[in-house]
Each structure stands twice: as structure tokens, then as C-alpha cells.
Amino acid sequence: MHAWPASEVPALPGQGRDLRIHDTATGGLVTLDPGPVARIYVCGITPYDATHMGHAATYNAFDLVQRVWLDTKRQVHYVQNVTDVDDPLLERAQRDDVDWVALAEKETALFREDMTALRMLPPRHYIGAVEAIPGIVPLVERLRELGAAYELDGDVYFSVESDPHFGQVSRLDAAAMRLLSAERGGDPDRPGKKNPLDPMLWMAAREGEPSWDGGSLGRGRPGWHIECVAIALDHLGMGFDVQGGGSDLAFPHHEMGASHAQVLTGEFPMAKAYVHAGMVALHGEKMSKSKGNLVFVSQLRRDGVDPAAIRLALLAHHYRADWEWTDQVLADAQARLGRWRAAVSRPDGPSADALVEEIRAALATDLDAPAALAAVDRWAELQDTQGGTDTAAPGVVSRAVDALLGVAL
Ligand code: 5CA
Ligand code: ZN
């Protein structure tokens, strides 16, 4: 699949900083020390509806990771998937009486437009579940050979007990796992499973549903977790730097994915940090396609809202916080964008050298975007009240805000 065009990232004076970031698996901050090529996998959308502010907030967090690394002069090998076949997509297509392939293509195209408008840097590899199937089948076969998978009425399940490290990503107790498994695509109550938590690796073809040749597995379609593992292992290999997504993916998705990969390769861990973004709510409830309480990026764009203001609204919240989208959040971001644009449009201003370092320090400390915004606010305020004589400063601020925060002033 093709991704979307990259906006240019201006080079900045001085030295970028190494990223310290919160790792769900250890519950604390870890300092990442990627080689010259940093490797990150971020879970992509299930394309059955348009990009909402929750998605945008999560992708914003990982865009910042990429920008911090680029600022340290590293290359970034960023991989993202599209879950272009799964139950929710098929259910929505059936509900709306549309072709599931056409629905997935339409929503993926809209997602690319939204990401481009928000200046999110594209992944190097953007891979659909369907195109990954030829790589998924041998992995499921291998798990079966290893005794880590078993069959139940033609479906193939992964045995969570085959991974001694199972549970170390989300660190939840069994009861919590069981509850979340039922809520998030699992089937803990299906009779005949070895462990209620065991996730499906391969689903035998169902009447009226799409299916693919699965070799010795028979016709069917892949489970959700093995999809991301196959794509990550194919393009990044084991021991990559960051596995990313929203906090609703910590369990079961990232827990199961890590287990699949660890059993397949015999190596541990799959990722050096499991990074999770908080949930964005609307009217007191998590924004979700299934609930329909959504604010779409594309709708705001159609209403004439500047994408830079949308991006500033996301950046005003720490990525790990759960927060609520309101009209006020957007109005505040629009006002801030106006102040910043006025401040950089003057021919000179207060020196910006310290500001660039402040933005760098804020982002390197667990992506503290609100602290970075506060630093720019202070410079803009100084510009407004006192001005300055540094003719390079407005350009430096503009480039730093673009390179590190993805906001074009
Ligand atoms: N295709 C799978 C991942 S492989 C999936 O979860 N798709 S999704 O479309 O449901 O979500 C895409 C990303 O947005 C995920 O990282 C998810 O955690 C995140 N996300 C979904 N809803 C919200 C929300 N309300 N707030 C923040 N992030 C969200
Ligand atoms: Zn995923």
C-alpha cells in the first residue's frame, strides 16, 4: 500500500536529545538508544469510518517520537499497518450494504488526506492486512509446529501458556485480562479453548465472508494480533525500539503480539518500549467508532478549520493523559496559533536559542508537548510585550515549531 507524502522537516541548529519515554512493560521511563536507524511500529487504523480526534491524538504522539529521533540525525524506520479485513469492517460494510473492499479503500484514502493535512510524517512501509496474508500463513504454521497453537473446529488458536513472558507487557491480573479480552475482540467464553485468553491466529472461512488460501491451515483469514506481528517482523525484525498505539491496545493486542513474536523467534523482548497514548473522549465517553461519539478530522477541515490549529489542540495535551475534546479546546488552539503566527511574522524578536533547547528538552522527557507549547507561548509573549533585535529569531522559532511539533506557522 502507498502511504502519504512527507512534509519537509527543517534542520535545526545545535544538537537533538535522546528520547526518554514511558514503557508500559516496566511502568517507568526508559532512555532509548537506537542505532543510526531507529525502528518503530505503530498500529494503524481499521478503516471502516473516518479519522477521529482520538486516532489523530495517538498518531500525533508517535509523530513526535519520529521528530525527536530525526532531530538527533538518525534515520527512522517507521512501519504502520491497515487492518483492512476484520470483523468490525465486515460488519459495517454489511450494515451499510457496501462492498467491504471499497469501504476500506475509501476510509484509508481519507486517513491519508487527514494525516497529510496534519503534517504527520508517513511510515516507510504502510502495509495492509490483506497484502500481509502470504507472510502470516507460514508464521501460524510455524507456531503449530512449535506446539504453541492448536485447532478448534477448524480455527487455529495461540496458546498463551507457550510464552513464559506472557503478561509482561500489560502486567494485568487474570481477571482483568479476561474482561478486556471479551471487550476487545477476544472470545474467552468459547468452549474448548485451553485457556480462555487464547487468541485466534487463523479463522476458518465463514459462509458469506472473504477468505484466502491458508496452505495447511485451510481457507480462512488471519487473526488480528498475528497480522501486526507478521508485518513488524518482516519489516523491522525483533528487538525494535518502540511498539506504539493507544492505551486500549496494551491488552490484548500488544500483549498477544509480543507473545506470538517471542515464541516464534525465541527472542525477548519484541520491542524495547511499549508506548501507549491516552484516550480522547467526547461527552464523557471514549471516542469510538462503535459508539459513534466522534469528531472527525475531515469534518473540521471541511468546516474550514486550519489543520495547524487541530494539531495544536492535540499537542496541548500530554500524550499519556486521557482527555476530553470540546469546542473550547479547539478555540484555545486557534487563539494560540494566531498569537504564534503574529509573533513570527515580525522582522526581528527576542533570541530563540534557549527556546529551541527548551522544546527539545520537553519532548525528550516523555514527549511533554504541553511544556513545549508553554515555552513557545513565553517567547511569543516576550515578542509581544518587549520585542527584540535578533533578526534570525522569528525564522528559528518557525523552523523549530515545524521540525519538532509538526506545526506550520
Ligand atoms: N487496526 C487496529 C490496530 S492494529 C486498531 O486499533 N484500529 S483503530 O482504528 O481502532 O484505532 C487506531 C489507533 O487509534 C489505535 O492505536 C487506537 O488505540 C487509537 N485510538 C482509537 N480510539 C482512540 C481514542 N478515543 N483516543 C485515542 N486513541 C484512540
Ligand atoms: Zn496492531
Short mmCIF file of C-alpha atoms and ligand atoms in Angstrom, two decimals:
data_model
loop_
_atom_site.label_atom_id
_atom_site.label_comp_id
_atom_site.label_asym_id
_atom_site.label_seq_id
_atom_site.Cartn_x
_atom_site.Cartn_y
_atom_site.Cartn_z
CA MET A 1 0.00 0.00 0.00
CA HIS A 2 1.22 3.52 -0.58
CA ALA A 3 1.44 5.89 2.39
CA TRP A 4 1.10 9.67 2.10
CA PRO A 5 3.51 12.47 1.17
CA ALA A 6 6.03 13.71 3.74
CA SER A 7 6.16 17.36 4.68
CA GLU A 8 9.69 18.71 4.82
CA VAL A 9 11.43 18.67 8.21
CA PRO A 10 13.72 21.69 8.55
CA ALA A 11 17.17 21.09 10.10
CA LEU A 12 17.76 22.94 13.37
CA PRO A 13 20.89 24.45 14.88
CA GLY A 14 22.50 22.59 17.81
CA GLN A 15 22.10 19.03 18.99
CA GLY A 16 18.96 16.88 19.34
CA ARG A 17 18.36 14.89 22.54
CA ASP A 18 17.82 11.21 23.17
CA LEU A 19 14.27 10.25 23.99
CA ARG A 20 13.19 9.11 27.44
CA ILE A 21 9.75 7.60 27.21
CA HIS A 22 7.23 5.73 29.34
CA ASP A 23 7.24 1.97 28.78
CA THR A 24 4.06 0.13 29.75
CA ALA A 25 6.01 -3.11 30.28
CA THR A 26 8.21 -1.66 33.01
CA GLY A 27 5.86 1.07 34.18
CA GLY A 28 8.61 3.67 34.11
CA LEU A 29 10.64 5.87 31.80
CA VAL A 30 13.30 4.24 29.64
CA THR A 31 16.01 6.04 27.72
CA LEU A 32 16.01 4.69 24.20
CA ASP A 33 19.33 4.33 22.49
CA PRO A 34 18.50 3.36 18.92
CA GLY A 35 21.30 2.81 16.44
CA PRO A 36 21.67 5.07 13.41
CA VAL A 37 18.31 3.72 12.24
CA ALA A 38 15.55 3.85 14.87
CA ARG A 39 12.78 1.27 14.41
CA ILE A 40 9.15 1.86 15.31
CA TYR A 41 5.90 0.01 14.63
CA VAL A 42 2.63 1.86 15.19
CA CYS A 43 -0.71 0.11 14.91
CA GLY A 44 -2.78 1.64 12.13
CA ILE A 45 -6.49 2.12 11.63
CA THR A 46 -9.26 -0.33 10.94
CA PRO A 47 -10.72 1.59 8.02
CA TYR A 48 -14.47 1.45 8.47
CA ASP A 49 -15.03 5.06 9.43
CA ALA A 50 -13.22 8.40 9.18
CA THR A 51 -10.25 9.51 11.30
CA HIS A 52 -11.46 10.95 14.59
CA MET A 53 -9.63 13.12 17.11
CA GLY A 54 -8.67 10.05 19.18
CA HIS A 55 -6.84 8.48 16.24
CA ALA A 56 -5.24 11.82 15.41
CA ALA A 57 -4.02 12.24 19.01
CA THR A 58 -2.41 8.79 19.00
CA TYR A 59 -0.67 9.31 15.65
CA ASN A 60 0.43 12.74 16.84
CA ALA A 61 2.26 11.13 19.78
CA PHE A 62 4.22 8.80 17.51
CA ASP A 63 4.89 11.55 15.02
CA LEU A 64 6.65 13.37 17.87
CA VAL A 65 8.76 10.27 18.55
CA GLN A 66 9.82 10.32 14.92
CA ARG A 67 10.61 14.05 15.03
CA VAL A 68 12.74 13.73 18.18
CA TRP A 69 14.76 10.96 16.53
CA LEU A 70 15.14 12.89 13.26
CA ASP A 71 16.44 15.82 15.29
CA THR A 72 19.23 13.53 16.59
CA LYS A 73 20.20 12.96 12.93
CA ARG A 74 19.02 9.37 12.99
CA GLN A 75 17.02 7.78 10.23
CA VAL A 76 13.66 6.42 11.27
CA HIS A 77 12.30 3.16 10.00
CA TYR A 78 8.60 3.55 10.70
CA VAL A 79 6.10 0.81 9.88
CA GLN A 80 2.32 1.08 10.16
CA ASN A 81 -0.44 -1.34 9.19
CA VAL A 82 -4.02 -1.01 7.99
CA THR A 83 -6.39 -3.65 9.36
CA ASP A 84 -8.22 -3.88 6.05
CA VAL A 85 -10.02 -7.11 6.90
CA ASP A 86 -11.54 -7.72 10.34
CA ASP A 87 -14.94 -8.23 11.97
CA PRO A 88 -15.83 -4.55 12.57
CA LEU A 89 -15.05 -3.64 8.95
CA LEU A 90 -17.12 -6.54 7.57
CA GLU A 91 -19.99 -5.75 9.96
CA ARG A 92 -20.07 -2.07 8.94
CA ALA A 93 -19.96 -2.95 5.23
CA GLN A 94 -22.88 -5.31 5.72
CA ARG A 95 -24.85 -2.78 7.79
CA ASP A 96 -24.42 -0.10 5.13
CA ASP A 97 -24.78 -2.54 2.23
CA VAL A 98 -21.45 -1.56 0.67
CA ASP A 99 -18.54 -3.63 -0.59
CA TRP A 100 -16.04 -4.12 2.26
CA VAL A 101 -13.04 -3.59 -0.06
CA ALA A 102 -14.48 -0.31 -1.35
CA LEU A 103 -15.25 0.83 2.22
CA ALA A 104 -11.69 0.07 3.36
CA GLU A 105 -10.18 1.85 0.35
CA LYS A 106 -12.35 4.91 0.81
CA GLU A 107 -11.59 5.31 4.52
CA THR A 108 -7.88 4.62 4.06
CA ALA A 109 -7.74 7.31 1.36
CA LEU A 110 -9.42 9.77 3.72
CA PHE A 111 -6.98 8.82 6.51
CA ARG A 112 -4.04 9.59 4.19
CA GLU A 113 -5.53 13.00 3.43
CA ASP A 114 -6.06 13.72 7.12
CA MET A 115 -2.51 12.65 8.02
CA THR A 116 -1.09 14.80 5.23
CA ALA A 117 -3.11 17.83 6.32
CA LEU A 118 -1.93 17.37 9.93
CA ARG A 119 1.71 17.08 8.78
CA MET A 120 2.14 13.61 10.28
CA LEU A 121 5.27 12.09 8.76
CA PRO A 122 4.40 8.95 6.77
CA PRO A 123 5.61 5.44 7.59
CA ARG A 124 8.29 4.00 5.35
CA HIS A 125 6.17 0.86 4.95
CA TYR A 126 2.39 1.10 5.02
CA ILE A 127 1.04 -2.43 4.89
CA GLY A 128 -2.49 -3.81 4.67
CA ALA A 129 -3.55 -6.99 6.47
CA VAL A 130 -4.74 -8.50 3.19
CA GLU A 131 -1.41 -7.99 1.44
CA ALA A 132 0.35 -9.46 4.51
CA ILE A 133 -1.57 -12.79 4.37
CA PRO A 134 1.13 -14.69 2.41
CA GLY A 135 3.58 -13.82 5.22
CA ILE A 136 1.11 -14.61 8.01
CA VAL A 137 0.30 -18.19 6.97
CA PRO A 138 3.84 -19.59 7.47
CA LEU A 139 4.04 -17.95 10.90
CA VAL A 140 0.85 -19.65 12.05
CA GLU A 141 2.10 -22.94 10.60
CA ARG A 142 5.36 -22.47 12.48
CA LEU A 143 3.54 -21.77 15.76
CA ARG A 144 1.67 -25.03 15.25
CA GLU A 145 4.91 -26.92 14.64
CA LEU A 146 6.30 -25.43 17.83
CA GLY A 147 3.28 -26.73 19.75
CA ALA A 148 2.20 -23.18 20.55
CA ALA A 149 -1.01 -23.35 18.51
CA TYR A 150 -3.98 -25.72 18.40
CA GLU A 151 -7.11 -26.22 16.35
CA LEU A 152 -10.71 -25.80 17.44
CA ASP A 153 -13.37 -26.62 14.83
CA GLY A 154 -11.05 -25.54 12.02
CA ASP A 155 -9.97 -22.29 13.70
CA VAL A 156 -6.39 -22.05 14.97
CA TYR A 157 -5.65 -20.60 18.42
CA PHE A 158 -2.44 -19.44 20.05
CA SER A 159 -1.71 -20.93 23.44
CA VAL A 160 -0.73 -18.10 25.79
CA GLU A 161 0.94 -20.64 28.08
CA SER A 162 3.61 -21.25 25.44
CA ASP A 163 5.24 -17.90 26.23
CA PRO A 164 6.96 -17.69 29.62
CA HIS A 165 6.88 -13.90 29.29
CA PHE A 166 3.12 -13.71 28.69
CA GLY A 167 1.61 -10.90 30.77
CA GLN A 168 4.74 -8.77 30.92
CA VAL A 169 3.53 -6.06 28.53
CA SER A 170 0.27 -5.05 30.22
CA ARG A 171 1.04 -6.50 33.69
CA LEU A 172 -2.64 -7.17 34.38
CA ASP A 173 -4.08 -9.91 36.56
CA ALA A 174 -6.03 -12.79 35.03
CA ALA A 175 -9.45 -11.35 35.87
CA ALA A 176 -8.69 -8.01 34.23
CA MET A 177 -7.28 -9.78 31.19
CA ARG A 178 -10.38 -11.88 30.82
CA LEU A 179 -12.66 -8.85 30.99
CA LEU A 180 -10.64 -6.91 28.41
CA SER A 181 -10.35 -9.93 26.15
CA ALA A 182 -14.16 -10.13 25.94
CA GLU A 183 -14.42 -6.39 25.27
CA ARG A 184 -11.70 -6.17 22.68
CA GLY A 185 -12.24 -8.82 20.06
CA GLY A 186 -11.42 -11.99 22.07
CA ASP A 187 -13.75 -14.92 22.81
CA PRO A 188 -12.90 -16.04 26.37
CA ASP A 189 -16.21 -17.89 26.73
CA ARG A 190 -15.84 -20.14 23.69
CA PRO A 191 -15.94 -23.76 24.91
CA GLY A 192 -12.98 -26.00 24.11
CA LYS A 193 -10.18 -23.43 24.46
CA LYS A 194 -7.13 -24.41 26.51
CA ASN A 195 -7.03 -21.03 28.19
CA PRO A 196 -9.94 -18.56 27.88
CA LEU A 197 -7.45 -15.84 26.89
CA ASP A 198 -6.01 -17.74 23.91
CA PRO A 199 -6.44 -15.53 20.81
CA MET A 200 -7.27 -16.69 17.31
CA LEU A 201 -4.43 -16.91 14.82
CA TRP A 202 -6.41 -18.12 11.83
CA MET A 203 -10.17 -18.14 11.39
CA ALA A 204 -11.56 -20.84 9.12
CA ALA A 205 -13.65 -19.49 6.22
CA ARG A 206 -17.17 -18.49 7.25
CA GLU A 207 -20.16 -18.53 4.92
CA GLY A 208 -20.55 -15.17 3.16
CA GLU A 209 -17.21 -13.80 4.41
CA PRO A 210 -14.00 -13.25 2.45
CA SER A 211 -11.33 -15.95 2.80
CA TRP A 212 -7.86 -16.72 1.48
CA ASP A 213 -5.78 -19.79 0.81
CA GLY A 214 -4.05 -20.68 4.08
CA GLY A 215 -1.95 -23.64 2.89
CA SER A 216 -2.09 -26.37 5.54
CA LEU A 217 -4.40 -24.13 7.62
CA GLY A 218 -7.17 -24.33 5.04
CA ARG A 219 -9.08 -21.35 3.66
CA GLY A 220 -9.70 -18.55 6.11
CA ARG A 221 -8.45 -15.19 7.32
CA PRO A 222 -5.85 -14.07 9.83
CA GLY A 223 -6.39 -13.13 13.47
CA TRP A 224 -5.72 -9.54 14.48
CA HIS A 225 -2.55 -9.86 16.58
CA ILE A 226 -0.61 -12.09 14.19
CA GLU A 227 -1.28 -9.53 11.46
CA CYS A 228 0.78 -6.85 13.21
CA VAL A 229 3.47 -9.34 14.26
CA ALA A 230 3.96 -10.61 10.70
CA ILE A 231 4.30 -7.07 9.38
CA ALA A 232 6.60 -5.94 12.19
CA LEU A 233 8.90 -8.96 11.94
CA ASP A 234 9.03 -8.74 8.17
CA HIS A 235 9.98 -5.06 8.08
CA LEU A 236 11.71 -4.43 11.43
CA GLY A 237 12.80 -7.74 12.94
CA MET A 238 12.92 -8.46 16.70
CA GLY A 239 14.08 -6.02 19.35
CA PHE A 240 12.81 -2.89 17.63
CA ASP A 241 12.69 0.33 19.59
CA VAL A 242 9.02 1.22 20.01
CA GLN A 243 5.73 -0.62 19.65
CA GLY A 244 3.06 2.06 19.69
CA GLY A 245 -0.69 2.55 19.83
CA GLY A 246 -3.48 3.82 22.04
CA SER A 247 -3.79 2.51 25.61
CA ASP A 248 -6.71 0.32 24.51
CA LEU A 249 -4.18 -1.79 22.60
CA ALA A 250 -1.94 -2.69 25.55
CA PHE A 251 -4.16 -5.69 26.25
CA PRO A 252 -4.86 -7.90 24.45
CA HIS A 253 -3.34 -6.66 21.20
CA HIS A 254 0.23 -5.78 22.18
CA GLU A 255 0.44 -8.46 24.86
CA MET A 256 -0.57 -11.18 22.39
CA GLY A 257 1.55 -9.77 19.60
CA ALA A 258 4.65 -9.77 21.79
CA SER A 259 3.95 -13.37 22.83
CA HIS A 260 3.49 -14.53 19.24
CA ALA A 261 6.78 -12.92 18.22
CA GLN A 262 8.70 -14.17 21.26
CA VAL A 263 7.59 -17.78 20.78
CA LEU A 264 8.26 -17.62 17.04
CA THR A 265 11.81 -16.30 17.38
CA GLY A 266 12.85 -17.48 20.83
CA GLU A 267 14.00 -13.91 21.47
CA PHE A 268 12.83 -11.43 24.12
CA PRO A 269 11.57 -8.74 24.10
CA MET A 270 9.89 -7.94 20.82
CA ALA A 271 10.15 -4.20 21.48
CA LYS A 272 12.35 -2.14 23.80
CA ALA A 273 9.43 0.06 24.78
CA TYR A 274 5.67 -0.38 24.59
CA VAL A 275 4.30 3.11 24.34
CA HIS A 276 0.63 3.89 24.79
CA ALA A 277 -1.31 7.08 24.20
CA GLY A 278 -4.26 8.08 26.39
CA MET A 279 -7.85 8.01 25.21
CA VAL A 280 -9.66 11.04 23.87
CA ALA A 281 -13.28 11.31 24.96
CA LEU A 282 -16.32 13.22 23.76
CA HIS A 283 -19.24 13.95 26.10
CA GLY A 284 -17.60 11.93 28.87
CA GLU A 285 -17.03 8.71 26.92
CA LYS A 286 -14.08 7.38 24.93
CA MET A 287 -14.44 8.46 21.32
CA SER A 288 -15.04 5.29 19.35
CA LYS A 289 -16.34 4.22 16.01
CA SER A 290 -18.54 1.62 17.64
CA LYS A 291 -20.21 4.18 19.94
CA GLY A 292 -20.37 6.86 17.25
CA ASN A 293 -19.47 9.80 19.57
CA LEU A 294 -16.98 11.23 17.12
CA VAL A 295 -15.37 14.44 15.94
CA PHE A 296 -13.76 13.82 12.57
CA VAL A 297 -10.59 15.50 11.33
CA SER A 298 -12.09 15.64 7.83
CA GLN A 299 -15.27 17.33 9.08
CA LEU A 300 -13.29 20.04 10.85
CA ARG A 301 -11.24 20.55 7.69
CA ARG A 302 -14.43 20.86 5.64
CA ASP A 303 -15.67 23.43 8.16
CA GLY A 304 -12.58 25.48 7.32
CA VAL A 305 -10.60 24.79 10.50
CA ASP A 306 -6.85 25.21 9.90
CA PRO A 307 -5.16 21.78 10.33
CA ALA A 308 -2.37 23.56 12.24
CA ALA A 309 -4.97 24.53 14.87
CA ILE A 310 -6.17 20.90 15.09
CA ARG A 311 -2.59 19.82 15.61
CA LEU A 312 -2.07 22.45 18.33
CA ALA A 313 -5.23 21.23 20.05
CA LEU A 314 -3.71 17.71 20.19
CA LEU A 315 -0.33 18.99 21.34
CA ALA A 316 -1.91 20.90 24.24
CA HIS A 317 -2.49 17.53 25.99
CA HIS A 318 0.18 15.19 27.25
CA TYR A 319 0.04 12.06 25.09
CA ARG A 320 -0.44 9.76 28.09
CA ALA A 321 -3.35 11.70 29.54
CA ASP A 322 -6.97 10.79 28.88
CA TRP A 323 -8.71 13.99 27.86
CA GLU A 324 -11.93 15.36 26.53
CA TRP A 325 -12.44 17.07 23.18
CA THR A 326 -14.53 20.23 23.49
CA ASP A 327 -15.16 23.31 21.37
CA GLN A 328 -13.09 25.24 23.90
CA VAL A 329 -10.05 23.02 23.26
CA LEU A 330 -10.23 23.97 19.58
CA ALA A 331 -10.91 27.65 20.28
CA ASP A 332 -7.85 27.83 22.58
CA ALA A 333 -5.70 26.21 19.89
CA GLN A 334 -6.93 28.66 17.25
CA ALA A 335 -6.14 31.60 19.53
CA ARG A 336 -2.65 30.23 20.23
CA LEU A 337 -1.99 29.69 16.52
CA GLY A 338 -2.96 33.33 15.90
CA ARG A 339 -0.59 34.56 18.61
CA TRP A 340 2.31 32.45 17.35
CA ARG A 341 1.78 33.48 13.73
CA ALA A 342 1.75 37.14 14.69
CA ALA A 343 4.93 36.68 16.73
CA VAL A 344 6.94 35.03 13.92
CA SER A 345 5.71 37.43 11.25
CA ARG A 346 7.79 40.32 12.66
CA PRO A 347 11.26 41.02 11.15
CA ASP A 348 13.06 40.53 14.47
CA GLY A 349 12.44 39.45 18.06
CA PRO A 350 13.93 38.10 21.30
CA SER A 351 16.66 35.46 20.87
CA ALA A 352 15.28 31.97 20.24
CA ASP A 353 18.38 29.90 21.08
CA ALA A 354 17.14 28.97 24.56
CA LEU A 355 13.67 28.25 23.19
CA VAL A 356 14.90 25.58 20.77
CA GLU A 357 16.66 23.85 23.67
CA GLU A 358 13.53 24.10 25.82
CA ILE A 359 11.37 22.47 23.15
CA ARG A 360 13.97 19.74 22.72
CA ALA A 361 14.21 19.11 26.46
CA ALA A 362 10.42 18.99 26.85
CA LEU A 363 9.90 16.48 24.06
CA ALA A 364 12.85 14.32 25.08
CA THR A 365 11.24 13.95 28.52
CA ASP A 366 8.36 11.60 27.71
CA LEU A 367 7.09 13.80 24.87
CA ASP A 368 5.98 16.67 27.07
CA ALA A 369 4.31 18.66 24.29
CA PRO A 370 2.34 20.92 26.68
CA ALA A 371 5.66 22.06 28.19
CA ALA A 372 6.99 22.72 24.68
CA LEU A 373 3.91 24.82 23.87
CA ALA A 374 4.32 26.77 27.11
CA ALA A 375 7.92 27.60 26.13
CA VAL A 376 6.81 28.92 22.73
CA ASP A 377 4.00 30.85 24.46
CA ARG A 378 6.59 32.58 26.65
CA TRP A 379 8.69 33.58 23.63
CA ALA A 380 5.58 34.89 21.82
CA GLU A 381 4.56 36.82 24.92
CA LEU A 382 8.02 38.39 25.17
CA GLN A 383 7.87 39.26 21.49
CA ASP A 384 4.50 40.90 22.05
CA THR A 385 5.42 42.87 25.15
CA GLN A 386 9.10 43.75 24.57
CA GLY A 387 10.15 42.63 21.09
CA GLY A 388 13.86 42.15 20.37
CA THR A 389 16.60 42.81 17.88
CA ASP A 390 17.52 39.27 16.79
CA THR A 391 16.65 39.17 13.09
CA ALA A 392 17.17 35.39 12.92
CA ALA A 393 14.79 34.61 15.80
CA PRO A 394 11.38 34.57 14.07
CA GLY A 395 12.74 32.18 11.42
CA VAL A 396 14.36 29.93 14.03
CA VAL A 397 11.11 29.70 16.01
CA SER A 398 9.12 28.95 12.91
CA ARG A 399 11.51 26.18 11.84
CA ALA A 400 11.70 24.67 15.33
CA VAL A 401 7.90 24.58 15.67
CA ASP A 402 7.68 22.96 12.25
CA ALA A 403 10.51 20.43 12.72
CA LEU A 404 9.74 19.37 16.29
CA LEU A 405 5.98 19.88 16.61
CA GLY A 406 4.79 19.49 13.00
CA VAL A 407 3.04 22.86 13.01
CA ALA A 408 3.50 25.17 10.01
CA LEU A 409 3.33 28.80 11.10
N1 5CA B 1 -6.30 -1.60 13.47
C1 5CA B 1 -6.20 -1.67 14.90
C2 5CA B 1 -4.76 -1.66 15.37
S1 5CA B 1 -3.81 -2.90 14.60
C3 5CA B 1 -6.96 -0.54 15.58
O1 5CA B 1 -6.97 -0.49 16.79
N2 5CA B 1 -7.57 0.33 14.77
S2 5CA B 1 -8.46 1.57 15.29
O2 5CA B 1 -8.88 2.24 14.09
O3 5CA B 1 -9.47 1.11 16.17
O4 5CA B 1 -7.52 2.50 16.11
C4 5CA B 1 -6.38 3.08 15.52
C5 5CA B 1 -5.50 3.70 16.61
O5 5CA B 1 -6.19 4.75 17.25
C6 5CA B 1 -5.12 2.69 17.70
O6 5CA B 1 -3.78 2.93 18.11
C7 5CA B 1 -6.07 3.04 18.83
O7 5CA B 1 -5.52 2.73 20.10
C8 5CA B 1 -6.21 4.53 18.65
N3 5CA B 1 -7.48 5.06 19.19
C9 5CA B 1 -8.73 4.60 18.94
N4 5CA B 1 -9.65 5.32 19.63
C10 5CA B 1 -8.96 6.26 20.33
C11 5CA B 1 -9.33 7.31 21.23
N5 5CA B 1 -10.60 7.56 21.55
N6 5CA B 1 -8.35 8.08 21.77
C12 5CA B 1 -7.04 7.86 21.46
N7 5CA B 1 -6.63 6.88 20.60
C13 5CA B 1 -7.57 6.10 20.05
ZN ZN B 2 -1.89 -3.61 15.58
#
